[in-house]
Amino acid sequence: MQELVILAPAKINLTLDVKGKRPDGYHELETIMHQISLADVVRLRRRPKGIKVVTDSSLIPVDENNLAWRAAAEFFDVIGNRGGASIYIEKRIPVGAGLAGGSTDAAAVIKGLNTMYECNLEKNEMLEIGARIGSDVPFCIQGGTVLARGRGEQMTPLHLARPLSLVLVYPGFSVSTREVYQGLADREILVRPDNRGVGEGLERGQLELVCRGMANVLETVTIDWHPEIADIKQRMMGTGAVKALMSGSGPTVFGVFRSQEAAVQTCDIIRNHYQEVFTALSWRG
Ligand code: ATP
């Protein structure tokens, strides 16, 4: 196969809990990660050797600092440098938004090169390559919805009885994930998610149960620095969201709605107030 086009879906965190700091410096997480229909387009083409990244975005690097570039390098390392790749990234996921845009591109490259070069790497081998690139990459390779523990690598897949209808608001600035986690260190965590309740709600298709248990312990840290995140949540709730929450370390806020019609209506109402507003559904890869 000479060429392959893959969709690389964004993720949101339906819950995010931090259980403490590990001896290796990483945080012990418990988070429900959920892929959505907002996706980058990644086009791969074979080259005899070398890695080349091209993108339509001015916001991401095209050298070895691009996570997709690093994913290809790690992949070729594992298979014994039997080739190269051109990677074209059509960026649709906002950058530095808490939506794992870089990680999903990296995951798409690992899965895509495995297919294109007919390597038949097992999923576990691809997960291992992914873990070397970033904490969110194994989830992006696994896909769907999972309860993730540890650094995010211990994953329990969750079956979804029905897709979620969502609105996403990206307010137009980035936050540093590292600084947000550092900011959490000096705080007492007052509200934690109910991961079990959210998991059960998703598996039974009970939206109220899902929304009741949703929380993100990083939210108060990012909101202190960027109060507009609280305004977006309030606006979403005012236009019919059952729940609105920040994803990851932010700043993107997502709202969960009872129907796709309700999500589209809200999108129309708030579209002009923020840099980027999308509707999305749960990813059905
Ligand atoms: P996460 O949710 O995993 O914390 P994020 O969505 O907040 O990630 P990304 O969009 O992945 O953030 O971007 C974070 C940084 O990674 C940016 O500074 C960006 O320049 C860099 N980066 C490297 N490669 C990519 C890529 N392929 N797509 C997006 N960002 C990339």
mmCIF file of C-alpha atoms and ligand atoms in Angstrom:
data_model
loop_
_atom_site.group_PDB
_atom_site.id
_atom_site.type_symbol
_atom_site.label_atom_id
_atom_site.label_comp_id
_atom_site.label_asym_id
_atom_site.label_seq_id
_atom_site.Cartn_x
_atom_site.Cartn_y
_atom_site.Cartn_z
ATOM 1 C CA MET A 1 0.000 0.000 0.000
ATOM 2 C CA GLN A 2 1.439 3.399 -1.047
ATOM 3 C CA GLU A 3 -1.017 5.783 0.595
ATOM 4 C CA LEU A 4 -3.508 5.821 3.455
ATOM 5 C CA VAL A 5 -5.933 8.419 4.847
ATOM 6 C CA ILE A 6 -6.989 8.105 8.499
ATOM 7 C CA LEU A 7 -9.260 10.131 10.771
ATOM 8 C CA ALA A 8 -7.657 10.961 14.118
ATOM 9 C CA PRO A 9 -10.438 11.725 16.645
ATOM 10 C CA ALA A 10 -10.166 14.162 19.562
ATOM 11 C CA LYS A 11 -10.886 13.080 23.126
ATOM 12 C CA ILE A 12 -12.680 14.659 26.040
ATOM 13 C CA ASN A 13 -12.404 13.692 29.699
ATOM 14 C CA LEU A 14 -15.850 12.897 31.066
ATOM 15 C CA THR A 15 -14.174 12.616 34.470
ATOM 16 C CA LEU A 16 -10.685 13.425 35.709
ATOM 17 C CA ASP A 17 -9.456 12.582 39.188
ATOM 18 C CA VAL A 18 -5.907 12.884 40.520
ATOM 19 C CA LYS A 19 -5.190 10.376 43.257
ATOM 20 C CA GLY A 20 -1.708 11.598 44.155
ATOM 21 C CA LYS A 21 1.833 11.929 42.903
ATOM 22 C CA ARG A 22 3.889 8.861 42.048
ATOM 23 C CA PRO A 23 7.544 8.292 42.922
ATOM 24 C CA ASP A 24 8.384 8.747 39.200
ATOM 25 C CA GLY A 25 6.965 12.308 39.303
ATOM 26 C CA TYR A 26 3.823 11.519 37.269
ATOM 27 C CA HIS A 27 0.335 11.895 38.718
ATOM 28 C CA GLU A 28 -1.794 8.888 39.562
ATOM 29 C CA LEU A 29 -4.938 9.451 37.481
ATOM 30 C CA GLU A 30 -8.413 8.013 37.273
ATOM 31 C CA THR A 31 -10.163 9.384 34.228
ATOM 32 C CA ILE A 32 -12.883 8.410 31.782
ATOM 33 C CA MET A 33 -11.645 9.324 28.321
ATOM 34 C CA HIS A 34 -14.041 9.487 25.434
ATOM 35 C CA GLN A 35 -13.328 9.870 21.710
ATOM 36 C CA ILE A 36 -15.547 12.229 19.731
ATOM 37 C CA SER A 37 -16.378 12.854 16.100
ATOM 38 C CA LEU A 38 -14.196 15.989 15.812
ATOM 39 C CA ALA A 39 -11.102 14.646 14.041
ATOM 40 C CA ASP A 40 -7.884 15.600 12.243
ATOM 41 C CA VAL A 41 -7.267 14.042 8.848
ATOM 42 C CA VAL A 42 -3.893 12.290 8.584
ATOM 43 C CA ARG A 43 -2.607 11.274 5.127
ATOM 44 C CA LEU A 44 0.330 8.900 5.002
ATOM 45 C CA ARG A 45 2.459 8.199 1.957
ATOM 46 C CA ARG A 46 5.389 5.808 1.661
ATOM 47 C CA ARG A 47 8.895 7.181 1.136
ATOM 48 C CA PRO A 48 12.011 5.080 0.653
ATOM 49 C CA LYS A 49 13.449 6.657 3.783
ATOM 50 C CA GLY A 50 13.139 9.684 6.092
ATOM 51 C CA ILE A 51 10.119 11.342 7.704
ATOM 52 C CA LYS A 52 8.479 14.483 6.394
ATOM 53 C CA VAL A 53 5.583 16.333 8.071
ATOM 54 C CA VAL A 54 3.404 18.857 6.227
ATOM 55 C CA THR A 55 0.356 20.558 7.721
ATOM 56 C CA ASP A 56 -2.212 23.252 7.005
ATOM 57 C CA SER A 57 -1.783 24.611 10.566
ATOM 58 C CA SER A 58 0.672 27.368 11.475
ATOM 59 C CA LEU A 59 0.431 26.361 15.140
ATOM 60 C CA ILE A 60 2.232 23.031 15.137
ATOM 61 C CA PRO A 61 5.857 22.116 14.410
ATOM 62 C CA VAL A 62 6.817 20.124 11.295
ATOM 63 C CA ASP A 63 10.113 18.765 12.642
ATOM 64 C CA GLU A 64 10.923 16.118 15.267
ATOM 65 C CA ASN A 65 8.900 18.150 17.801
ATOM 66 C CA ASN A 66 5.700 17.083 16.069
ATOM 67 C CA LEU A 67 4.246 14.091 17.915
ATOM 68 C CA ALA A 68 3.316 12.494 14.576
ATOM 69 C CA TRP A 69 6.956 12.762 13.454
ATOM 70 C CA ARG A 70 8.114 11.158 16.714
ATOM 71 C CA ALA A 71 5.536 8.394 16.371
ATOM 72 C CA ALA A 72 6.857 7.544 12.894
ATOM 73 C CA ALA A 73 10.463 7.572 14.149
ATOM 74 C CA GLU A 74 9.619 5.213 17.040
ATOM 75 C CA PHE A 75 7.663 2.973 14.669
ATOM 76 C CA PHE A 76 10.514 2.658 12.161
ATOM 77 C CA ASP A 77 12.903 2.011 15.053
ATOM 78 C CA VAL A 78 10.805 -0.940 16.190
ATOM 79 C CA ILE A 79 10.386 -2.457 12.719
ATOM 80 C CA GLY A 80 14.082 -2.028 11.920
ATOM 81 C CA ASN A 81 14.115 1.126 9.766
ATOM 82 C CA ARG A 82 12.547 -0.478 6.715
ATOM 83 C CA GLY A 83 11.256 2.718 5.129
ATOM 84 C CA GLY A 84 9.996 6.230 5.574
ATOM 85 C CA ALA A 85 6.807 8.295 5.417
ATOM 86 C CA SER A 86 5.328 11.616 4.367
ATOM 87 C CA ILE A 87 2.700 12.721 6.854
ATOM 88 C CA TYR A 88 0.155 15.377 5.942
ATOM 89 C CA ILE A 89 -1.950 16.644 8.867
ATOM 90 C CA GLU A 90 -5.163 18.514 8.149
ATOM 91 C CA LYS A 91 -5.665 20.128 11.571
ATOM 92 C CA ARG A 92 -9.276 20.363 12.669
ATOM 93 C CA ILE A 93 -8.751 19.856 16.418
ATOM 94 C CA PRO A 94 -7.782 23.099 18.207
ATOM 95 C CA VAL A 95 -4.143 23.030 19.379
ATOM 96 C CA GLY A 96 -3.286 23.015 23.097
ATOM 97 C CA ALA A 97 -6.961 22.724 23.906
ATOM 98 C CA GLY A 98 -7.143 19.700 26.232
ATOM 99 C CA LEU A 99 -8.430 17.530 23.362
ATOM 100 C CA ALA A 100 -5.274 15.402 22.809
ATOM 101 C CA GLY A 101 -4.793 16.723 19.281
ATOM 102 C CA GLY A 102 -1.112 15.839 19.101
ATOM 103 C CA SER A 103 -1.544 12.440 20.762
ATOM 104 C CA THR A 104 -4.282 11.380 18.354
ATOM 105 C CA ASP A 105 -2.144 12.292 15.331
ATOM 106 C CA ALA A 106 0.678 10.183 16.811
ATOM 107 C CA ALA A 107 -1.705 7.253 17.372
ATOM 108 C CA ALA A 108 -3.034 7.525 13.802
ATOM 109 C CA VAL A 109 0.526 7.415 12.444
ATOM 110 C CA ILE A 110 1.422 4.286 14.456
ATOM 111 C CA LYS A 111 -1.759 2.450 13.416
ATOM 112 C CA GLY A 112 -1.562 3.703 9.839
ATOM 113 C CA LEU A 113 2.096 2.777 9.290
ATOM 114 C CA ASN A 114 1.413 -0.665 10.744
ATOM 115 C CA THR A 115 -1.256 -1.153 8.061
ATOM 116 C CA MET A 116 0.651 0.521 5.240
ATOM 117 C CA TYR A 117 3.841 -1.467 5.841
ATOM 118 C CA GLU A 118 1.859 -4.669 6.594
ATOM 119 C CA CYS A 119 3.798 -5.220 9.815
ATOM 120 C CA ASN A 120 1.035 -6.963 11.791
ATOM 121 C CA LEU A 121 2.192 -5.474 15.085
ATOM 122 C CA GLU A 122 -0.151 -6.556 17.903
ATOM 123 C CA LYS A 123 -2.171 -3.881 19.675
ATOM 124 C CA ASN A 124 0.048 -4.274 22.761
ATOM 125 C CA GLU A 125 3.156 -3.539 20.730
ATOM 126 C CA MET A 126 1.544 -0.399 19.311
ATOM 127 C CA LEU A 127 0.447 0.656 22.829
ATOM 128 C CA GLU A 128 4.074 0.315 23.962
ATOM 129 C CA ILE A 129 5.316 2.508 21.129
ATOM 130 C CA GLY A 130 2.591 5.029 21.958
ATOM 131 C CA ALA A 131 3.477 5.165 25.662
ATOM 132 C CA ARG A 132 7.007 6.306 24.731
ATOM 133 C CA ILE A 133 5.544 9.376 23.024
ATOM 134 C CA GLY A 134 3.002 10.616 25.561
ATOM 135 C CA SER A 135 0.559 9.608 28.301
ATOM 136 C CA ASP A 136 -2.541 10.092 26.116
ATOM 137 C CA VAL A 137 -1.216 8.189 23.074
ATOM 138 C CA PRO A 138 -2.056 4.651 24.324
ATOM 139 C CA PHE A 139 -5.683 5.717 24.817
ATOM 140 C CA CYS A 140 -5.797 7.205 21.323
ATOM 141 C CA ILE A 141 -4.553 3.853 19.969
ATOM 142 C CA GLN A 142 -7.058 1.898 22.065
ATOM 143 C CA GLY A 143 -9.910 4.241 21.094
ATOM 144 C CA GLY A 144 -13.560 4.448 22.124
ATOM 145 C CA THR A 145 -14.304 5.125 25.789
ATOM 146 C CA VAL A 146 -12.144 3.850 28.641
ATOM 147 C CA LEU A 147 -11.610 4.227 32.357
ATOM 148 C CA ALA A 148 -7.868 4.900 32.518
ATOM 149 C CA ARG A 149 -5.704 4.590 35.626
ATOM 150 C CA GLY A 150 -2.046 5.089 36.463
ATOM 151 C CA ARG A 151 -0.437 7.472 33.982
ATOM 152 C CA GLY A 152 -3.362 6.595 31.731
ATOM 153 C CA GLU A 153 -1.938 3.299 30.468
ATOM 154 C CA GLN A 154 -4.104 0.926 32.574
ATOM 155 C CA MET A 155 -7.293 0.968 30.517
ATOM 156 C CA THR A 156 -10.678 -0.655 31.052
ATOM 157 C CA PRO A 157 -12.877 -0.255 27.939
ATOM 158 C CA LEU A 158 -16.463 0.918 28.546
ATOM 159 C CA HIS A 159 -19.313 -0.041 26.272
ATOM 160 C CA LEU A 160 -21.600 2.858 25.343
ATOM 161 C CA ALA A 161 -25.324 2.120 25.178
ATOM 162 C CA ARG A 162 -25.940 5.268 23.148
ATOM 163 C CA PRO A 163 -23.822 8.107 21.780
ATOM 164 C CA LEU A 164 -23.531 11.434 23.615
ATOM 165 C CA SER A 165 -24.625 14.674 21.946
ATOM 166 C CA LEU A 166 -22.045 17.353 22.670
ATOM 167 C CA VAL A 167 -21.140 20.989 22.103
ATOM 168 C CA LEU A 168 -17.496 22.040 22.417
ATOM 169 C CA VAL A 169 -16.238 25.569 22.983
ATOM 170 C CA TYR A 170 -12.588 26.441 22.469
ATOM 171 C CA PRO A 171 -12.118 29.976 23.817
ATOM 172 C CA GLY A 172 -9.041 30.771 21.737
ATOM 173 C CA PHE A 173 -6.107 30.469 24.135
ATOM 174 C CA SER A 174 -3.933 27.593 25.315
ATOM 175 C CA VAL A 175 -2.994 26.479 28.813
ATOM 176 C CA SER A 176 0.075 24.566 29.892
ATOM 177 C CA THR A 177 -0.860 21.094 31.130
ATOM 178 C CA ARG A 178 2.279 21.008 33.285
ATOM 179 C CA GLU A 179 1.428 24.311 35.020
ATOM 180 C CA VAL A 180 -2.152 23.239 35.702
ATOM 181 C CA TYR A 181 -0.973 20.035 37.410
ATOM 182 C CA GLN A 182 1.550 22.088 39.393
ATOM 183 C CA GLY A 183 -1.264 24.445 40.418
ATOM 184 C CA LEU A 184 -3.221 21.509 41.787
ATOM 185 C CA ALA A 185 -0.426 20.692 44.251
ATOM 186 C CA ASP A 186 -1.288 23.544 46.655
ATOM 187 C CA ARG A 187 -5.001 22.848 46.764
ATOM 188 C CA GLU A 188 -7.428 20.712 48.618
ATOM 189 C CA ILE A 189 -9.639 18.816 46.163
ATOM 190 C CA LEU A 190 -13.254 19.426 47.177
ATOM 191 C CA VAL A 191 -15.221 17.798 44.355
ATOM 192 C CA ARG A 192 -14.196 14.484 42.858
ATOM 193 C CA PRO A 193 -15.897 12.540 40.060
ATOM 194 C CA ASP A 194 -17.860 9.348 40.581
ATOM 195 C CA ASN A 195 -16.110 7.158 38.002
ATOM 196 C CA ARG A 196 -18.164 4.094 38.817
ATOM 197 C CA GLY A 197 -21.464 5.987 38.457
ATOM 198 C CA VAL A 198 -20.424 7.567 35.148
ATOM 199 C CA GLY A 199 -19.249 4.179 33.806
ATOM 200 C CA GLU A 200 -22.560 2.546 34.779
ATOM 201 C CA GLY A 201 -24.534 5.433 33.305
ATOM 202 C CA LEU A 202 -22.705 5.139 29.977
ATOM 203 C CA GLU A 203 -23.175 1.378 29.836
ATOM 204 C CA ARG A 204 -26.906 1.635 30.676
ATOM 205 C CA GLY A 205 -27.546 4.711 28.536
ATOM 206 C CA GLN A 206 -28.673 6.774 31.564
ATOM 207 C CA LEU A 207 -27.685 10.341 30.840
ATOM 208 C CA GLU A 208 -28.670 11.675 34.290
ATOM 209 C CA LEU A 209 -26.390 9.141 35.986
ATOM 210 C CA VAL A 210 -23.524 10.034 33.644
ATOM 211 C CA CYS A 211 -23.914 13.765 34.243
ATOM 212 C CA ARG A 212 -24.353 13.444 38.018
ATOM 213 C CA GLY A 213 -20.950 11.815 38.412
ATOM 214 C CA MET A 214 -18.961 14.002 36.008
ATOM 215 C CA ALA A 215 -16.244 16.236 37.508
ATOM 216 C CA ASN A 216 -12.702 17.343 36.699
ATOM 217 C CA VAL A 217 -10.389 18.150 39.629
ATOM 218 C CA LEU A 218 -8.221 20.381 37.398
ATOM 219 C CA GLU A 219 -11.118 22.683 36.619
ATOM 220 C CA THR A 220 -10.797 25.010 39.616
ATOM 221 C CA VAL A 221 -7.086 25.534 38.914
ATOM 222 C CA THR A 222 -7.609 26.582 35.290
ATOM 223 C CA ILE A 223 -10.735 28.612 36.125
ATOM 224 C CA ASP A 224 -8.783 30.657 38.698
ATOM 225 C CA TRP A 225 -6.428 31.738 35.907
ATOM 226 C CA HIS A 226 -9.108 31.997 33.208
ATOM 227 C CA PRO A 227 -12.514 32.840 34.728
ATOM 228 C CA GLU A 228 -14.065 32.888 31.231
ATOM 229 C CA ILE A 229 -14.150 29.082 31.457
ATOM 230 C CA ALA A 230 -16.741 29.401 34.229
ATOM 231 C CA ASP A 231 -18.723 31.829 32.026
ATOM 232 C CA ILE A 232 -18.752 29.316 29.156
ATOM 233 C CA LYS A 233 -20.004 26.588 31.496
ATOM 234 C CA GLN A 234 -22.746 28.863 32.751
ATOM 235 C CA ARG A 235 -23.767 29.839 29.234
ATOM 236 C CA MET A 236 -23.944 26.180 28.189
ATOM 237 C CA MET A 237 -26.091 25.311 31.205
ATOM 238 C CA GLY A 238 -28.313 28.323 30.426
ATOM 239 C CA THR A 239 -28.948 27.020 26.916
ATOM 240 C CA GLY A 240 -29.987 23.513 27.930
ATOM 241 C CA ALA A 241 -26.876 21.453 28.675
ATOM 242 C CA VAL A 242 -27.467 18.700 31.233
ATOM 243 C CA LYS A 243 -23.848 19.184 32.310
ATOM 244 C CA ALA A 244 -20.900 21.317 31.203
ATOM 245 C CA LEU A 245 -17.296 20.523 32.085
ATOM 246 C CA MET A 246 -13.746 21.475 31.159
ATOM 247 C CA SER A 247 -11.808 18.767 29.267
ATOM 248 C CA GLY A 248 -8.344 17.726 30.505
ATOM 249 C CA SER A 249 -6.326 20.693 31.728
ATOM 250 C CA GLY A 250 -8.468 22.952 29.544
ATOM 251 C CA PRO A 251 -9.346 25.345 28.230
ATOM 252 C CA THR A 252 -11.981 23.590 26.063
ATOM 253 C CA VAL A 253 -15.404 23.241 27.691
ATOM 254 C CA PHE A 254 -17.926 20.657 26.524
ATOM 255 C CA GLY A 255 -21.645 20.440 27.214
ATOM 256 C CA VAL A 256 -23.687 17.228 27.242
ATOM 257 C CA PHE A 257 -27.173 17.533 25.699
ATOM 258 C CA ARG A 258 -30.274 15.347 25.589
ATOM 259 C CA SER A 259 -30.371 15.264 21.796
ATOM 260 C CA GLN A 260 -28.370 16.302 18.778
ATOM 261 C CA GLU A 261 -31.097 18.875 17.956
ATOM 262 C CA ALA A 262 -30.613 20.511 21.367
ATOM 263 C CA ALA A 263 -26.834 20.538 20.824
ATOM 264 C CA VAL A 264 -27.190 22.146 17.379
ATOM 265 C CA GLN A 265 -29.551 24.796 18.811
ATOM 266 C CA THR A 266 -27.050 25.754 21.508
ATOM 267 C CA CYS A 267 -24.255 25.795 18.976
ATOM 268 C CA ASP A 268 -26.223 28.305 16.885
ATOM 269 C CA ILE A 269 -26.927 30.509 19.928
ATOM 270 C CA ILE A 270 -23.371 30.707 21.249
ATOM 271 C CA ARG A 271 -21.380 30.380 18.017
ATOM 272 C CA ASN A 272 -20.633 34.107 17.715
ATOM 273 C CA HIS A 273 -19.327 34.487 21.249
ATOM 274 C CA TYR A 274 -16.248 32.293 21.042
ATOM 275 C CA GLN A 275 -13.387 31.518 18.679
ATOM 276 C CA GLU A 276 -14.430 27.945 17.882
ATOM 277 C CA VAL A 277 -17.719 26.180 18.638
ATOM 278 C CA PHE A 278 -18.487 22.650 17.411
ATOM 279 C CA THR A 279 -21.161 20.054 17.804
ATOM 280 C CA ALA A 280 -19.900 16.496 18.138
ATOM 281 C CA LEU A 281 -21.108 12.987 18.823
ATOM 282 C CA SER A 282 -19.366 10.083 20.485
ATOM 283 C CA TRP A 283 -16.873 8.585 18.036
ATOM 284 C CA ARG A 284 -18.133 5.491 16.306
ATOM 285 C CA GLY A 285 -14.839 4.361 14.723
HETATM 286 P P1 ATP B 1 -3.577 16.972 25.952
HETATM 287 O O1 ATP B 1 -5.063 17.020 25.953
HETATM 288 O O2 ATP B 1 -3.002 15.610 25.559
HETATM 289 O O3 ATP B 1 -2.907 17.586 27.145
HETATM 290 P P2 ATP B 1 -3.658 19.210 24.201
HETATM 291 O O4 ATP B 1 -4.871 18.922 23.375
HETATM 292 O O5 ATP B 1 -3.838 20.163 25.330
HETATM 293 O O6 ATP B 1 -3.061 17.844 24.705
HETATM 294 P P3 ATP B 1 -2.117 19.411 21.805
HETATM 295 O O7 ATP B 1 -3.084 19.970 20.815
HETATM 296 O O8 ATP B 1 -1.775 17.979 21.693
HETATM 297 O O9 ATP B 1 -2.544 19.776 23.291
HETATM 298 O O10 ATP B 1 -0.797 20.327 21.677
HETATM 299 C C1 ATP B 1 0.095 20.486 22.730
HETATM 300 C C2 ATP B 1 1.464 20.914 22.176
HETATM 301 O O11 ATP B 1 1.979 19.873 21.366
HETATM 302 C C3 ATP B 1 1.425 22.158 21.341
HETATM 303 O O12 ATP B 1 2.400 23.035 21.869
HETATM 304 C C4 ATP B 1 1.843 21.727 19.943
HETATM 305 O O13 ATP B 1 2.707 22.646 19.313
HETATM 306 C C5 ATP B 1 2.568 20.407 20.182
HETATM 307 N N1 ATP B 1 2.352 19.441 19.094
HETATM 308 C C6 ATP B 1 3.266 18.607 18.577
HETATM 309 N N2 ATP B 1 2.744 17.855 17.598
HETATM 310 C C7 ATP B 1 1.453 18.180 17.482
HETATM 311 C C8 ATP B 1 0.399 17.741 16.633
HETATM 312 N N3 ATP B 1 0.569 16.805 15.701
HETATM 313 N N4 ATP B 1 -0.814 18.304 16.822
HETATM 314 C C9 ATP B 1 -1.000 19.236 17.782
HETATM 315 N N5 ATP B 1 -0.039 19.691 18.598
HETATM 316 C C10 ATP B 1 1.185 19.183 18.455
#
